[in-house]
């Protein structure tokens, strides 16, 4: 019953941190999982943890038990747990995993928060314009239609838009929601998703943000895996799987092939032309000094800081731009209504 259940990222981070704390206190793995399950207040999550514990009691490793739930514990998670069990430092690995999971959750929440205000503004703007064109404008413009006077082009445009909204508002809504649904379905196809992600990287601003997020995730994941004694080639393959952009994911797979043929990590990633120069220089430095894990982590932190700065600046520019756009649209509608009124008053000598 719990196999189709997918807990939230914050839930995974919490149970990972709790497991790390208990195992660090010299509690056996089976007892630690049992304690976390008993403390869990969510029935489905509790059942899932009990199922993992059952596998551990049967003699399987914790990573094997978690492999029964691949939609919850992905390849990265299981590989790190397996490496931690093998090295005898499971508590340290789980702490790193908790940090990593919390960092990903923080990044997602930043993106969500960055999109909330602009989305509200867009919805608000569409609602105001729709109400104006659908209810207010038609009542006022009926007077002008009866007067048979020559109307300014602005008024003609507003009248045409008003007539369209009144006649086709339901069709427009269906078309919008239908288009969103069809686009989502199309993006589930690998070739379409790859084309979409490749084009996304070419967009100014958005492409840089997408590239920064994915390359930072790759560097951080590979750093954690390398520090957990996972071989570089295997670490690259796992790190590529956690990326969201299919174009970059394919590039990492190709880079892994070059590494398997003897190329350095820096040279293999440089051939993709998708990783920032600063990150490549830091990776090269790490390979030469034998501190690749630390340099990868620094590179990821550098990318994260750049992302946060870019989002902050973008929001500061976007918010006033959207408010100004709303004001211009509303002003255009108001002027389209006032122009014929002023012309009519002038004609009768008022």
Short mmCIF file of C-alpha atoms in Angstrom, two decimals:
data_model
loop_
_atom_site.label_atom_id
_atom_site.label_comp_id
_atom_site.label_asym_id
_atom_site.label_seq_id
_atom_site.Cartn_x
_atom_site.Cartn_y
_atom_site.Cartn_z
CA UNK A 1 0.00 0.00 0.00
CA UNK A 2 2.89 2.38 0.76
CA UNK A 3 4.76 1.65 -2.49
CA UNK A 4 2.90 4.33 -4.45
CA UNK A 5 3.27 6.87 -1.66
CA UNK A 6 5.74 9.73 -2.18
CA UNK A 7 6.52 11.77 0.95
CA UNK A 8 7.47 15.43 0.73
CA UNK A 9 11.12 16.47 0.47
CA UNK A 10 10.94 17.96 3.97
CA UNK A 11 9.70 14.60 5.35
CA UNK A 12 12.63 12.78 3.72
CA UNK A 13 15.08 15.34 5.11
CA UNK A 14 13.60 14.94 8.60
CA UNK A 15 13.72 11.14 8.74
CA UNK A 16 17.24 11.19 7.28
CA UNK A 17 18.41 13.58 9.98
CA UNK A 18 16.70 11.49 12.69
CA UNK A 19 18.31 8.28 11.42
CA UNK A 20 21.72 9.97 11.39
CA UNK A 21 21.29 11.17 14.98
CA UNK A 22 20.19 7.76 16.27
CA UNK A 23 22.90 5.80 14.42
CA UNK A 24 25.48 8.32 15.64
CA UNK A 25 24.31 7.42 19.16
CA UNK A 26 25.43 3.80 18.50
CA UNK A 27 21.86 2.53 18.00
CA UNK A 28 21.64 -0.44 15.57
CA UNK A 29 20.19 0.39 12.14
CA UNK A 30 17.09 -1.76 12.69
CA UNK A 31 16.38 -0.09 16.04
CA UNK A 32 17.00 3.37 14.58
CA UNK A 33 14.51 2.82 11.74
CA UNK A 34 12.02 1.43 14.27
CA UNK A 35 12.40 4.50 16.50
CA UNK A 36 11.92 6.91 13.59
CA UNK A 37 8.85 4.97 12.42
CA UNK A 38 7.29 5.01 15.90
CA UNK A 39 7.80 8.76 16.15
CA UNK A 40 6.31 9.37 12.70
CA UNK A 41 2.78 10.84 12.78
CA UNK A 42 1.94 10.10 9.13
CA UNK A 43 0.49 6.57 8.78
CA UNK A 44 1.65 5.92 5.20
CA UNK A 45 5.17 7.14 5.90
CA UNK A 46 5.22 5.02 9.06
CA UNK A 47 4.17 1.91 7.10
CA UNK A 48 6.89 2.57 4.55
CA UNK A 49 9.56 2.84 7.25
CA UNK A 50 8.31 -0.35 8.90
CA UNK A 51 8.61 -2.12 5.53
CA UNK A 52 12.22 -0.93 5.25
CA UNK A 53 12.88 -2.15 8.81
CA UNK A 54 11.44 -5.57 7.95
CA UNK A 55 14.01 -5.97 5.16
CA UNK A 56 16.82 -4.97 7.55
CA UNK A 57 15.58 -7.51 10.14
CA UNK A 58 15.66 -10.18 7.41
CA UNK A 59 19.37 -9.51 6.96
CA UNK A 60 19.35 -7.06 4.08
CA UNK A 61 21.24 -3.78 4.20
CA UNK A 62 19.45 -0.46 4.75
CA UNK A 63 20.13 0.45 1.11
CA UNK A 64 18.50 -2.82 0.00
CA UNK A 65 15.46 -2.08 2.13
CA UNK A 66 15.17 1.39 0.65
CA UNK A 67 15.45 -0.03 -2.88
CA UNK A 68 11.90 -1.36 -2.40
CA UNK A 69 10.79 2.28 -2.66
CA UNK A 70 12.77 3.76 -5.59
CA UNK A 71 10.22 6.58 -6.05
CA UNK A 72 11.06 7.78 -2.52
CA UNK A 73 14.76 6.91 -2.18
CA UNK A 74 16.34 7.64 -5.56
CA UNK A 75 19.60 6.22 -6.96
CA UNK A 76 21.66 8.98 -5.34
CA UNK A 77 20.14 8.35 -1.91
CA UNK A 78 20.56 4.57 -2.09
CA UNK A 79 24.11 4.78 -3.48
CA UNK A 80 25.18 7.07 -0.65
CA UNK A 81 23.56 4.87 2.01
CA UNK A 82 25.25 1.80 0.50
CA UNK A 83 28.60 3.61 0.48
CA UNK A 84 28.09 4.70 4.09
CA UNK A 85 27.27 1.15 5.20
CA UNK A 86 30.30 -0.20 3.36
CA UNK A 87 32.70 2.38 4.83
CA UNK A 88 31.25 2.20 8.35
CA UNK A 89 30.37 5.91 8.36
CA UNK A 90 26.63 5.66 7.76
CA UNK A 91 25.82 8.39 10.29
CA UNK A 92 28.10 10.91 8.53
CA UNK A 93 26.69 10.01 5.12
CA UNK A 94 23.12 10.38 6.37
CA UNK A 95 23.95 13.82 7.78
CA UNK A 96 25.35 14.84 4.39
CA UNK A 97 22.22 13.47 2.73
CA UNK A 98 20.00 15.46 5.08
CA UNK A 99 21.99 18.63 4.32
CA UNK A 100 21.72 17.94 0.60
CA UNK A 101 17.97 17.26 0.77
CA UNK A 102 17.34 20.40 2.83
CA UNK A 103 19.43 22.46 0.39
CA UNK A 104 17.39 21.18 -2.56
CA UNK A 105 14.18 21.98 -0.70
CA UNK A 106 15.50 25.48 0.02
CA UNK A 107 16.32 25.98 -3.67
CA UNK A 108 12.85 24.81 -4.73
CA UNK A 109 11.16 27.07 -2.21
CA UNK A 110 13.22 30.01 -3.49
CA UNK A 111 12.07 29.34 -7.05
CA UNK A 112 8.46 28.97 -5.89
CA UNK A 113 8.58 32.18 -3.85
CA UNK A 114 10.16 33.99 -6.78
CA UNK A 115 7.25 32.97 -9.00
CA UNK A 116 4.39 33.64 -6.56
CA UNK A 117 4.28 37.45 -6.72
CA UNK A 118 4.62 37.74 -10.53
CA UNK A 119 1.97 35.04 -10.98
CA UNK A 120 -0.45 36.87 -8.67
CA UNK A 121 0.17 40.10 -10.58
CA UNK A 122 -0.50 38.42 -13.93
CA UNK A 123 -3.73 36.81 -12.68
CA UNK A 124 -4.81 40.11 -11.11
CA UNK A 125 -4.08 42.00 -14.35
CA UNK A 126 -5.99 39.49 -16.47
CA UNK A 127 -8.94 39.61 -14.04
CA UNK A 128 -9.09 43.44 -14.07
CA UNK A 129 -8.87 43.68 -17.87
CA UNK A 130 -11.44 40.90 -18.32
CA UNK A 131 -13.92 42.60 -15.95
CA UNK A 132 -13.40 45.95 -17.68
CA UNK A 133 -13.82 44.52 -21.17
CA UNK A 134 -16.61 42.12 -20.25
CA UNK A 135 -18.88 44.30 -18.09
CA UNK A 136 -17.86 47.96 -17.71
CA UNK A 137 -16.72 48.85 -21.23
CA UNK A 138 -19.76 47.41 -23.12
CA UNK A 139 -22.22 49.53 -21.11
CA UNK A 140 -20.28 52.73 -21.80
CA UNK A 141 -19.57 52.01 -25.46
CA UNK A 142 -23.24 51.37 -26.28
CA UNK A 143 -23.72 55.14 -26.11
CA UNK A 144 -21.08 55.69 -28.78
CA UNK A 145 -22.55 53.03 -31.06
CA UNK A 146 -25.94 54.75 -30.96
CA UNK A 147 -24.44 58.19 -31.67
CA UNK A 148 -22.91 56.96 -34.97
CA UNK A 149 -19.90 59.23 -34.41
CA UNK A 150 -16.48 58.45 -35.86
CA UNK A 151 -14.51 56.75 -33.11
CA UNK A 152 -10.73 56.93 -32.50
CA UNK A 153 -8.69 53.84 -33.36
CA UNK A 154 -8.07 53.21 -29.65
CA UNK A 155 -11.81 53.02 -28.99
CA UNK A 156 -12.30 50.74 -32.01
CA UNK A 157 -9.65 48.39 -30.66
CA UNK A 158 -11.18 48.33 -27.18
CA UNK A 159 -14.66 47.72 -28.66
CA UNK A 160 -13.32 44.80 -30.72
CA UNK A 161 -11.58 43.35 -27.65
CA UNK A 162 -14.74 43.81 -25.56
CA UNK A 163 -16.90 42.05 -28.17
CA UNK A 164 -14.40 39.20 -28.33
CA UNK A 165 -14.34 38.76 -24.53
CA UNK A 166 -18.15 38.74 -24.34
CA UNK A 167 -18.58 36.30 -27.22
CA UNK A 168 -15.67 33.93 -26.69
CA UNK A 169 -14.64 34.09 -23.01
CA UNK A 170 -15.65 30.48 -22.39
CA UNK A 171 -13.96 29.26 -25.57
CA UNK A 172 -10.83 31.21 -24.61
CA UNK A 173 -10.71 29.60 -21.15
CA UNK A 174 -11.14 26.13 -22.63
CA UNK A 175 -8.43 26.88 -25.20
CA UNK A 176 -6.00 28.11 -22.53
CA UNK A 177 -6.50 25.14 -20.19
CA UNK A 178 -6.53 22.75 -23.14
CA UNK A 179 -3.24 24.16 -24.43
CA UNK A 180 -1.63 23.82 -20.99
CA UNK A 181 -2.81 20.19 -20.76
CA UNK A 182 -1.56 19.34 -24.27
CA UNK A 183 1.82 20.98 -23.61
CA UNK A 184 2.22 18.98 -20.37
CA UNK A 185 1.36 15.75 -22.19
CA UNK A 186 3.76 16.58 -25.03
CA UNK A 187 6.59 17.25 -22.56
CA UNK A 188 6.24 13.68 -21.27
CA UNK A 189 7.65 12.47 -24.60
CA UNK A 190 11.46 12.19 -24.41
CA UNK A 191 12.19 13.82 -27.79
CA UNK A 192 9.83 16.74 -27.15
CA UNK A 193 11.22 17.25 -23.63
CA UNK A 194 14.79 17.19 -24.93
CA UNK A 195 13.95 19.79 -27.61
CA UNK A 196 12.16 21.96 -25.04
CA UNK A 197 15.03 21.81 -22.54
CA UNK A 198 17.58 22.56 -25.26
CA UNK A 199 15.61 25.64 -26.37
CA UNK A 200 15.17 26.70 -22.74
CA UNK A 201 18.94 26.91 -22.32
CA UNK A 202 19.12 29.30 -25.28
CA UNK A 203 16.71 31.83 -23.78
CA UNK A 204 18.32 34.96 -22.31
CA UNK A 205 18.11 35.06 -18.51
CA UNK A 206 16.01 31.91 -18.09
CA UNK A 207 18.61 29.78 -19.86
CA UNK A 208 21.37 31.02 -17.57
CA UNK A 209 19.27 30.32 -14.47
CA UNK A 210 18.39 26.79 -15.66
CA UNK A 211 22.02 26.07 -16.51
CA UNK A 212 23.16 27.40 -13.13
CA UNK A 213 20.66 25.34 -11.14
CA UNK A 214 21.47 22.09 -12.96
CA UNK A 215 25.26 22.46 -12.99
CA UNK A 216 25.24 23.39 -9.28
CA UNK A 217 23.14 20.31 -8.52
CA UNK A 218 25.52 18.14 -10.52
CA UNK A 219 28.58 19.51 -8.71
CA UNK A 220 27.03 19.18 -5.26
CA UNK A 221 25.78 15.65 -5.91
CA UNK A 222 29.11 14.49 -7.31
CA UNK A 223 30.90 16.08 -4.35
CA UNK A 224 28.75 14.19 -1.85
CA UNK A 225 29.15 10.89 -3.73
CA UNK A 226 32.93 11.33 -4.08
CA UNK A 227 33.30 12.09 -0.37
CA UNK A 228 31.28 8.91 0.32
CA UNK A 229 33.86 6.81 -1.60
CA UNK A 230 31.64 6.29 -4.65
CA UNK A 231 33.86 5.90 -7.78
CA UNK A 232 33.96 8.97 -10.05
CA UNK A 233 32.40 7.28 -13.08
CA UNK A 234 29.51 5.84 -11.07
CA UNK A 235 29.13 9.18 -9.28
CA UNK A 236 28.83 11.01 -12.61
CA UNK A 237 26.13 8.63 -13.82
CA UNK A 238 24.11 9.02 -10.62
CA UNK A 239 24.64 12.80 -10.55
CA UNK A 240 23.37 13.05 -14.11
CA UNK A 241 20.16 11.24 -13.19
CA UNK A 242 19.17 13.87 -10.60
CA UNK A 243 19.27 16.71 -13.16
CA UNK A 244 16.00 18.12 -14.46
CA UNK A 245 17.23 19.47 -17.81
CA UNK A 246 17.40 16.63 -20.35
CA UNK A 247 19.97 18.43 -22.53
CA UNK A 248 22.42 18.78 -19.63
CA UNK A 249 21.61 15.24 -18.47
CA UNK A 250 22.58 13.88 -21.92
CA UNK A 251 25.73 16.02 -21.89
CA UNK A 252 26.78 14.56 -18.52
CA UNK A 253 26.21 11.03 -19.84
CA UNK A 254 28.46 11.85 -22.79
CA UNK A 255 31.05 13.36 -20.43
CA UNK A 256 31.01 10.16 -18.35
CA UNK A 257 31.85 8.22 -21.52
CA UNK A 258 34.85 10.50 -22.14
CA UNK A 259 36.01 10.01 -18.53
CA UNK A 260 35.77 6.23 -18.95
CA UNK A 261 38.03 6.60 -22.00
CA UNK A 262 40.69 8.39 -19.95
CA UNK A 263 39.74 12.08 -20.12
CA UNK A 264 39.87 14.26 -17.02
CA UNK A 265 36.61 15.41 -15.45
CA UNK A 266 37.36 19.03 -16.34
CA UNK A 267 38.12 18.20 -19.99
CA UNK A 268 35.03 15.99 -20.34
CA UNK A 269 32.70 18.65 -18.90
CA UNK A 270 34.35 21.42 -20.95
CA UNK A 271 33.44 19.59 -24.17
CA UNK A 272 29.73 19.94 -23.34
CA UNK A 273 30.02 23.77 -23.42
CA UNK A 274 27.30 23.87 -20.75
CA UNK A 275 29.32 24.23 -17.55
CA UNK A 276 30.46 27.71 -16.42
CA UNK A 277 34.20 28.49 -16.78
CA UNK A 278 34.58 29.23 -13.06
CA UNK A 279 33.30 25.75 -12.17
CA UNK A 280 35.61 24.13 -14.73
CA UNK A 281 38.64 25.99 -13.34
CA UNK A 282 37.76 24.91 -9.79
CA UNK A 283 37.33 21.29 -10.91
CA UNK A 284 40.72 21.39 -12.66
CA UNK A 285 42.29 22.78 -9.49
CA UNK A 286 40.63 20.06 -7.42
CA UNK A 287 41.88 17.30 -9.72
CA UNK A 288 45.46 18.62 -9.54
CA UNK A 289 45.47 19.09 -5.77
CA UNK A 290 43.55 15.91 -4.92
CA UNK A 291 40.74 17.94 -3.32
CA UNK A 292 38.07 17.38 -5.96
CA UNK A 293 35.24 16.90 -3.44
CA UNK A 294 35.93 20.23 -1.72
CA UNK A 295 36.28 22.10 -5.02
CA UNK A 296 33.04 20.63 -6.34
CA UNK A 297 31.24 21.76 -3.20
CA UNK A 298 32.74 25.26 -3.48
CA UNK A 299 31.72 25.42 -7.13
CA UNK A 300 28.16 24.41 -6.21
CA UNK A 301 28.03 27.03 -3.44
CA UNK A 302 29.31 29.65 -5.87
CA UNK A 303 26.58 28.74 -8.39
CA UNK A 304 23.91 28.84 -5.68
CA UNK A 305 24.99 32.32 -4.57
CA UNK A 306 24.95 33.50 -8.18
CA UNK A 307 21.46 32.04 -8.61
CA UNK A 308 20.14 33.77 -5.49
CA UNK A 309 21.63 37.08 -6.64
CA UNK A 310 20.17 36.68 -10.13
CA UNK A 311 16.69 35.87 -8.79
CA UNK A 312 16.82 38.84 -6.42
CA UNK A 313 17.82 41.26 -9.20
CA UNK A 314 15.28 39.78 -11.63
CA UNK A 315 12.47 40.22 -9.11
CA UNK A 316 13.46 43.81 -8.41
CA UNK A 317 13.27 44.54 -12.15
CA UNK A 318 10.24 42.38 -12.91
CA UNK A 319 7.86 43.66 -10.24
CA UNK A 320 7.87 47.36 -11.25
CA UNK A 321 7.86 46.37 -14.93
CA UNK A 322 4.71 44.27 -14.45
CA UNK A 323 2.99 46.99 -12.40
CA UNK A 324 3.87 49.55 -15.08
CA UNK A 325 2.50 47.21 -17.79
CA UNK A 326 -0.77 46.84 -15.87
CA UNK A 327 -1.02 50.61 -15.50
CA UNK A 328 -0.41 51.15 -19.24
CA UNK A 329 -3.12 48.63 -20.22
CA UNK A 330 -5.70 50.11 -17.84
CA UNK A 331 -4.75 53.65 -18.93
CA UNK A 332 -5.19 52.64 -22.57
CA UNK A 333 -8.71 51.35 -21.88
CA UNK A 334 -9.63 54.47 -19.88
CA UNK A 335 -8.30 56.78 -22.62
CA UNK A 336 -10.18 54.79 -25.26
CA UNK A 337 -13.39 55.51 -23.33
CA UNK A 338 -12.60 59.16 -22.56
CA UNK A 339 -11.51 60.18 -26.07
CA UNK A 340 -14.96 59.92 -27.73
CA UNK A 341 -16.60 61.51 -24.66
CA UNK A 342 -14.28 64.51 -24.91
CA UNK A 343 -14.86 64.68 -28.66
CA UNK A 344 -18.63 64.61 -28.12
CA UNK A 345 -18.45 67.37 -25.48
CA UNK A 346 -16.31 69.47 -27.81
CA UNK A 347 -18.80 69.02 -30.65
CA UNK A 348 -21.72 70.30 -28.59
CA UNK A 349 -19.64 73.18 -27.23
CA UNK A 350 -19.15 72.05 -23.62
#
